[in-house]
PDB file of C-alpha atoms in Angstrom:
ATOM      1  CA  MET A   1     133.648 113.894  60.930  1.00  0.00           C
ATOM      2  CA  ARG A   2     130.832 114.377  58.492  1.00  0.00           C
ATOM      3  CA  TYR A   3     127.082 113.886  58.671  1.00  0.00           C
ATOM      4  CA  LYS A   4     125.371 114.476  55.306  1.00  0.00           C
ATOM      5  CA  ARG A   5     126.312 118.116  54.478  1.00  0.00           C
ATOM      6  CA  LEU A   6     127.634 118.993  57.959  1.00  0.00           C
ATOM      7  CA  THR A   7     131.376 118.628  58.711  1.00  0.00           C
ATOM      8  CA  LEU A   8     133.288 119.092  61.944  1.00  0.00           C
ATOM      9  CA  ASP A   9     137.081 119.652  61.982  1.00  0.00           C
ATOM     10  CA  TYR A  10     139.257 119.810  65.085  1.00  0.00           C
ATOM     11  CA  ILE A  11     142.939 120.771  65.257  1.00  0.00           C
ATOM     12  CA  TYR A  12     145.061 120.823  68.406  1.00  0.00           C
ATOM     13  CA  VAL A  13     148.486 122.499  68.410  1.00  0.00           C
ATOM     14  CA  HIS A  14     150.830 122.785  71.384  1.00  0.00           C
ATOM     15  CA  GLY A  15     154.359 124.085  71.576  1.00  0.00           C
ATOM     16  CA  SER A  16     156.875 125.179  74.167  1.00  0.00           C
ATOM     17  CA  GLY A  17     160.490 126.155  74.308  1.00  0.00           C
ATOM     18  CA  ASP A  18     163.296 128.278  75.674  1.00  0.00           C
ATOM     19  CA  ARG A  19     164.982 131.121  73.855  1.00  0.00           C
ATOM     20  CA  ASN A  20     167.610 133.663  74.778  1.00  0.00           C
ATOM     21  CA  PHE A  21     166.731 137.197  73.670  1.00  0.00           C
ATOM     22  CA  SER A  22     169.892 139.276  73.594  1.00  0.00           C
ATOM     23  CA  GLY A  23     171.071 142.560  72.101  1.00  0.00           C
ATOM     24  CA  ARG A  24     168.170 144.484  70.595  1.00  0.00           C
ATOM     25  CA  ASN A  25     165.900 141.420  70.485  1.00  0.00           C
ATOM     26  CA  VAL A  26     163.062 141.390  73.006  1.00  0.00           C
ATOM     27  CA  LEU A  27     159.807 139.485  73.402  1.00  0.00           C
ATOM     28  CA  THR A  28     156.704 141.549  74.201  1.00  0.00           C
ATOM     29  CA  PHE A  29     153.942 139.569  75.908  1.00  0.00           C
ATOM     30  CA  GLY A  30     151.142 140.601  78.254  1.00  0.00           C
ATOM     31  CA  GLY A  31     152.384 144.167  78.538  1.00  0.00           C
ATOM     32  CA  TRP A  32     155.924 143.094  79.529  1.00  0.00           C
ATOM     33  CA  ARG A  33     159.132 143.230  77.475  1.00  0.00           C
ATOM     34  CA  TYR A  34     161.349 140.179  78.113  1.00  0.00           C
ATOM     35  CA  ARG A  35     165.100 139.929  77.495  1.00  0.00           C
ATOM     36  CA  GLY A  36     167.521 137.092  78.239  1.00  0.00           C
ATOM     37  CA  GLU A  37     166.388 133.492  78.844  1.00  0.00           C
ATOM     38  CA  VAL A  38     162.635 133.141  78.268  1.00  0.00           C
ATOM     39  CA  ASN A  39     160.381 130.071  78.500  1.00  0.00           C
ATOM     40  CA  ALA A  40     157.191 130.222  76.416  1.00  0.00           C
ATOM     41  CA  LYS A  41     154.234 127.844  75.986  1.00  0.00           C
ATOM     42  CA  SER A  42     151.346 128.059  73.544  1.00  0.00           C
ATOM     43  CA  THR A  43     148.236 125.936  72.979  1.00  0.00           C
ATOM     44  CA  LEU A  44     145.622 126.322  70.242  1.00  0.00           C
ATOM     45  CA  HIS A  45     142.261 124.562  69.893  1.00  0.00           C
ATOM     46  CA  TYR A  46     140.682 125.072  66.445  1.00  0.00           C
ATOM     47  CA  LEU A  47     137.108 123.866  65.838  1.00  0.00           C
ATOM     48  CA  LYS A  48     135.317 124.340  62.519  1.00  0.00           C
ATOM     49  CA  LEU A  49     131.631 123.526  61.905  1.00  0.00           C
ATOM     50  CA  ASN A  50     130.674 123.815  58.238  1.00  0.00           C
ATOM     51  CA  VAL A  51     127.601 123.188  56.064  1.00  0.00           C
ATOM     52  CA  THR A  52     128.336 122.418  52.396  1.00  0.00           C
ATOM     53  CA  ASN A  53     125.792 123.074  49.647  1.00  0.00           C
ATOM     54  CA  PRO A  54     126.291 121.969  46.040  1.00  0.00           C
ATOM     55  CA  PHE A  55     125.625 124.438  43.219  1.00  0.00           C
ATOM     56  CA  ALA A  56     124.719 121.466  41.023  1.00  0.00           C
ATOM     57  CA  PRO A  57     124.533 118.034  42.699  1.00  0.00           C
ATOM     58  CA  SER A  58     127.008 115.519  41.237  1.00  0.00           C
ATOM     59  CA  HIS A  59     128.979 112.635  42.716  1.00  0.00           C
ATOM     60  CA  LYS A  60     131.833 112.857  40.171  1.00  0.00           C
ATOM     61  CA  ASN A  61     132.591 116.571  39.875  1.00  0.00           C
ATOM     62  CA  GLY A  62     131.214 119.515  41.713  1.00  0.00           C
ATOM     63  CA  LEU A  63     131.331 123.093  42.818  1.00  0.00           C
ATOM     64  CA  ASP A  64     130.089 123.815  46.344  1.00  0.00           C
ATOM     65  CA  TRP A  65     129.486 126.816  48.558  1.00  0.00           C
ATOM     66  CA  SER A  66     129.521 126.647  52.329  1.00  0.00           C
ATOM     67  CA  TYR A  67     128.790 128.554  55.494  1.00  0.00           C
ATOM     68  CA  GLY A  68     129.812 127.863  59.032  1.00  0.00           C
ATOM     69  CA  ILE A  69     131.462 128.985  62.204  1.00  0.00           C
ATOM     70  CA  THR A  70     135.030 128.515  63.349  1.00  0.00           C
ATOM     71  CA  GLY A  71     136.048 128.755  66.971  1.00  0.00           C
ATOM     72  CA  MET A  72     139.614 129.362  68.054  1.00  0.00           C
ATOM     73  CA  PHE A  73     140.853 129.236  71.630  1.00  0.00           C
ATOM     74  CA  TRP A  74     144.471 130.153  72.356  1.00  0.00           C
ATOM     75  CA  LYS A  75     146.381 130.111  75.638  1.00  0.00           C
ATOM     76  CA  GLY A  76     149.960 131.275  76.051  1.00  0.00           C
ATOM     77  CA  SER A  77     152.394 131.797  78.899  1.00  0.00           C
ATOM     78  CA  VAL A  78     155.851 133.335  79.260  1.00  0.00           C
ATOM     79  CA  LYS A  79     158.365 133.142  82.125  1.00  0.00           C
ATOM     80  CA  GLY A  80     161.543 135.168  82.238  1.00  0.00           C
ATOM     81  CA  ILE A  81     163.425 138.336  83.069  1.00  0.00           C
ATOM     82  CA  THR A  82     161.974 141.623  81.811  1.00  0.00           C
ATOM     83  CA  THR A  83     164.002 144.478  80.394  1.00  0.00           C
ATOM     84  CA  GLY A  84     163.680 146.082  83.860  1.00  0.00           C
ATOM     85  CA  GLY A  85     165.452 143.091  85.461  1.00  0.00           C
ATOM     86  CA  ARG A  86     162.347 141.665  87.127  1.00  0.00           C
ATOM     87  CA  TYR A  87     161.328 137.971  86.911  1.00  0.00           C
ATOM     88  CA  VAL A  88     157.734 137.810  85.609  1.00  0.00           C
ATOM     89  CA  GLU A  89     155.404 134.908  84.804  1.00  0.00           C
ATOM     90  CA  LYS A  90     152.506 135.986  82.607  1.00  0.00           C
ATOM     91  CA  SER A  91     149.735 134.037  80.864  1.00  0.00           C
ATOM     92  CA  GLU A  92     146.918 135.094  78.577  1.00  0.00           C
ATOM     93  CA  GLU A  93     144.099 133.367  76.747  1.00  0.00           C
ATOM     94  CA  TYR A  94     141.729 134.389  74.012  1.00  0.00           C
ATOM     95  CA  GLY A  95     138.763 132.775  72.359  1.00  0.00           C
ATOM     96  CA  ILE A  96     136.836 133.917  69.321  1.00  0.00           C
ATOM     97  CA  PRO A  97     134.042 132.563  67.115  1.00  0.00           C
ATOM     98  CA  VAL A  98     134.300 133.559  63.436  1.00  0.00           C
ATOM     99  CA  PRO A  99     131.437 133.116  60.943  1.00  0.00           C
ATOM    100  CA  THR A 100     132.711 131.950  57.552  1.00  0.00           C
ATOM    101  CA  LEU A 101     131.681 131.621  53.909  1.00  0.00           C
ATOM    102  CA  GLY A 102     133.461 129.354  51.455  1.00  0.00           C
ATOM    103  CA  LEU A 103     133.835 127.801  48.023  1.00  0.00           C
ATOM    104  CA  GLY A 104     134.978 124.305  47.141  1.00  0.00           C
ATOM    105  CA  VAL A 105     135.571 122.103  44.141  1.00  0.00           C
ATOM    106  CA  HIS A 106     136.015 118.335  43.848  1.00  0.00           C
ATOM    107  CA  THR A 107     136.524 115.794  41.106  1.00  0.00           C
ATOM    108  CA  ALA A 108     136.528 111.987  41.061  1.00  0.00           C
ATOM    109  CA  LEU A 109     139.848 110.621  39.818  1.00  0.00           C
ATOM    110  CA  THR A 110     138.720 106.986  40.235  1.00  0.00           C
ATOM    111  CA  PRO A 111     135.739 105.484  42.066  1.00  0.00           C
ATOM    112  CA  ASN A 112     137.689 105.583  45.368  1.00  0.00           C
ATOM    113  CA  PHE A 113     139.965 108.655  44.853  1.00  0.00           C
ATOM    114  CA  ASN A 114     138.849 112.308  44.842  1.00  0.00           C
ATOM    115  CA  ALA A 115     140.842 115.504  44.443  1.00  0.00           C
ATOM    116  CA  TYR A 116     139.445 118.555  46.208  1.00  0.00           C
ATOM    117  CA  ALA A 117     140.123 122.147  47.206  1.00  0.00           C
ATOM    118  CA  HIS A 118     138.200 124.362  49.623  1.00  0.00           C
ATOM    119  CA  ILE A 119     138.652 127.888  50.907  1.00  0.00           C
ATOM    120  CA  SER A 120     136.580 129.571  53.587  1.00  0.00           C
ATOM    121  CA  GLY A 121     136.992 132.665  55.670  1.00  0.00           C
ATOM    122  CA  LEU A 122     135.963 136.184  56.389  1.00  0.00           C
ATOM    123  CA  PRO A 123     137.561 139.493  55.420  1.00  0.00           C
ATOM    124  CA  LEU A 124     137.527 141.835  58.396  1.00  0.00           C
ATOM    125  CA  GLY A 125     138.008 145.096  56.476  1.00  0.00           C
ATOM    126  CA  GLY A 126     140.515 147.384  58.146  1.00  0.00           C
ATOM    127  CA  TYR A 127     140.701 144.960  61.085  1.00  0.00           C
ATOM    128  CA  GLY A 128     142.397 142.144  59.112  1.00  0.00           C
ATOM    129  CA  HIS A 129     141.249 138.765  57.795  1.00  0.00           C
ATOM    130  CA  PHE A 130     140.687 135.091  58.551  1.00  0.00           C
ATOM    131  CA  TYR A 131     140.899 132.271  56.017  1.00  0.00           C
ATOM    132  CA  ASP A 132     141.323 128.505  55.870  1.00  0.00           C
ATOM    133  CA  PHE A 133     142.490 126.875  52.613  1.00  0.00           C
ATOM    134  CA  GLU A 134     142.787 123.132  52.069  1.00  0.00           C
ATOM    135  CA  THR A 135     143.592 121.041  49.009  1.00  0.00           C
ATOM    136  CA  GLY A 136     144.279 117.350  48.728  1.00  0.00           C
ATOM    137  CA  ILE A 137     143.407 113.810  47.771  1.00  0.00           C
ATOM    138  CA  ARG A 138     140.756 111.735  49.520  1.00  0.00           C
ATOM    139  CA  TYR A 139     140.768 107.924  49.412  1.00  0.00           C
ATOM    140  CA  ASN A 140     137.679 105.924  50.441  1.00  0.00           C
ATOM    141  CA  PRO A 141     138.855 102.329  51.050  1.00  0.00           C
ATOM    142  CA  ILE A 142     135.527 101.383  52.662  1.00  0.00           C
ATOM    143  CA  GLN A 143     132.428 103.338  53.567  1.00  0.00           C
ATOM    144  CA  PRO A 144     132.203 105.247  55.937  1.00  0.00           C
ATOM    145  CA  LEU A 145     135.991 105.822  56.290  1.00  0.00           C
ATOM    146  CA  ALA A 146     138.108 108.217  54.215  1.00  0.00           C
ATOM    147  CA  ILE A 147     141.851 108.894  54.335  1.00  0.00           C
ATOM    148  CA  THR A 148     143.017 112.352  53.282  1.00  0.00           C
ATOM    149  CA  ALA A 149     146.398 113.881  52.484  1.00  0.00           C
ATOM    150  CA  GLY A 150     147.147 117.345  51.235  1.00  0.00           C
ATOM    151  CA  PHE A 151     148.145 120.889  52.113  1.00  0.00           C
ATOM    152  CA  ARG A 152     146.365 123.277  54.486  1.00  0.00           C
ATOM    153  CA  ARG A 153     146.916 126.932  55.370  1.00  0.00           C
ATOM    154  CA  ILE A 154     145.125 128.792  58.149  1.00  0.00           C
ATOM    155  CA  ASP A 155     145.819 132.523  58.282  1.00  0.00           C
ATOM    156  CA  VAL A 156     144.469 134.890  60.944  1.00  0.00           C
ATOM    157  CA  ASN A 157     145.456 138.544  61.091  1.00  0.00           C
ATOM    158  CA  VAL A 158     143.531 140.887  63.405  1.00  0.00           C
ATOM    159  CA  ASP A 159     144.546 144.474  64.194  1.00  0.00           C
ATOM    160  CA  HIS A 160     142.590 146.973  66.321  1.00  0.00           C
ATOM    161  CA  ASP A 161     144.209 149.972  67.999  1.00  0.00           C
ATOM    162  CA  ASP A 162     147.179 148.646  70.035  1.00  0.00           C
ATOM    163  CA  ASP A 163     145.914 145.052  70.040  1.00  0.00           C
ATOM    164  CA  TYR A 164     146.891 142.662  67.301  1.00  0.00           C
ATOM    165  CA  GLY A 165     147.030 138.962  66.703  1.00  0.00           C
ATOM    166  CA  LYS A 166     148.612 136.984  63.922  1.00  0.00           C
ATOM    167  CA  LEU A 167     148.542 133.244  63.415  1.00  0.00           C
ATOM    168  CA  THR A 168     149.683 131.331  60.355  1.00  0.00           C
ATOM    169  CA  MET A 169     149.726 127.549  60.199  1.00  0.00           C
ATOM    170  CA  ASN A 170     150.494 125.798  56.947  1.00  0.00           C
ATOM    171  CA  GLY A 171     151.964 122.635  55.581  1.00  0.00           C
ATOM    172  CA  PRO A 172     151.224 119.088  54.541  1.00  0.00           C
ATOM    173  CA  PHE A 173     148.786 116.988  56.525  1.00  0.00           C
ATOM    174  CA  ALA A 174     147.224 113.545  56.696  1.00  0.00           C
ATOM    175  CA  GLY A 175     143.880 112.802  58.267  1.00  0.00           C
ATOM    176  CA  LEU A 176     140.955 110.455  58.728  1.00  0.00           C
ATOM    177  CA  ARG A 177     137.314 111.230  58.115  1.00  0.00           C
ATOM    178  CA  TYR A 178     134.318 109.270  59.309  1.00  0.00           C
ATOM    179  CA  ASP A 179     130.966 109.735  57.537  1.00  0.00           C
ATOM    180  CA  PHE A 180     127.885 109.051  59.658  1.00  0.00           C
TER     181      PHE A 180
END
């Protein structure tokens, strides 16, 4: 959704499955090391609030800078037998707000088609990084509706002492945007 220069993105990802860890393969989760048949579930809510500011206002072509905040909330659970032979069910959840800065470019291909690219994120120094890159085509059949298709990559890598988190989501996407 977009209102003037303010945009709001929401992504929901859920996955679950069973896997058999055998031999030297183990799954470490919540302080436990699992081996054998393991059931895992994961859910991610990704919310991005962004304000876009043009360097030089233009409807046809433009270069923009942006600032915003991205919130990520993840919940995961694992059920299975640990390396010690004990059945353990463990779940964890984490939430984090990340301030971001970004750059974007867009160009009008026709009156109703635009090509665009945008990257935003935050380097975290020795603690890792966060970035969100998107490129694609936007089609405006009627105002206020837009249809988008493109490629997006979200990369989070955080490392502090013994705690670490890594999330990479990328691939093609299609979406709808409504301009208020």
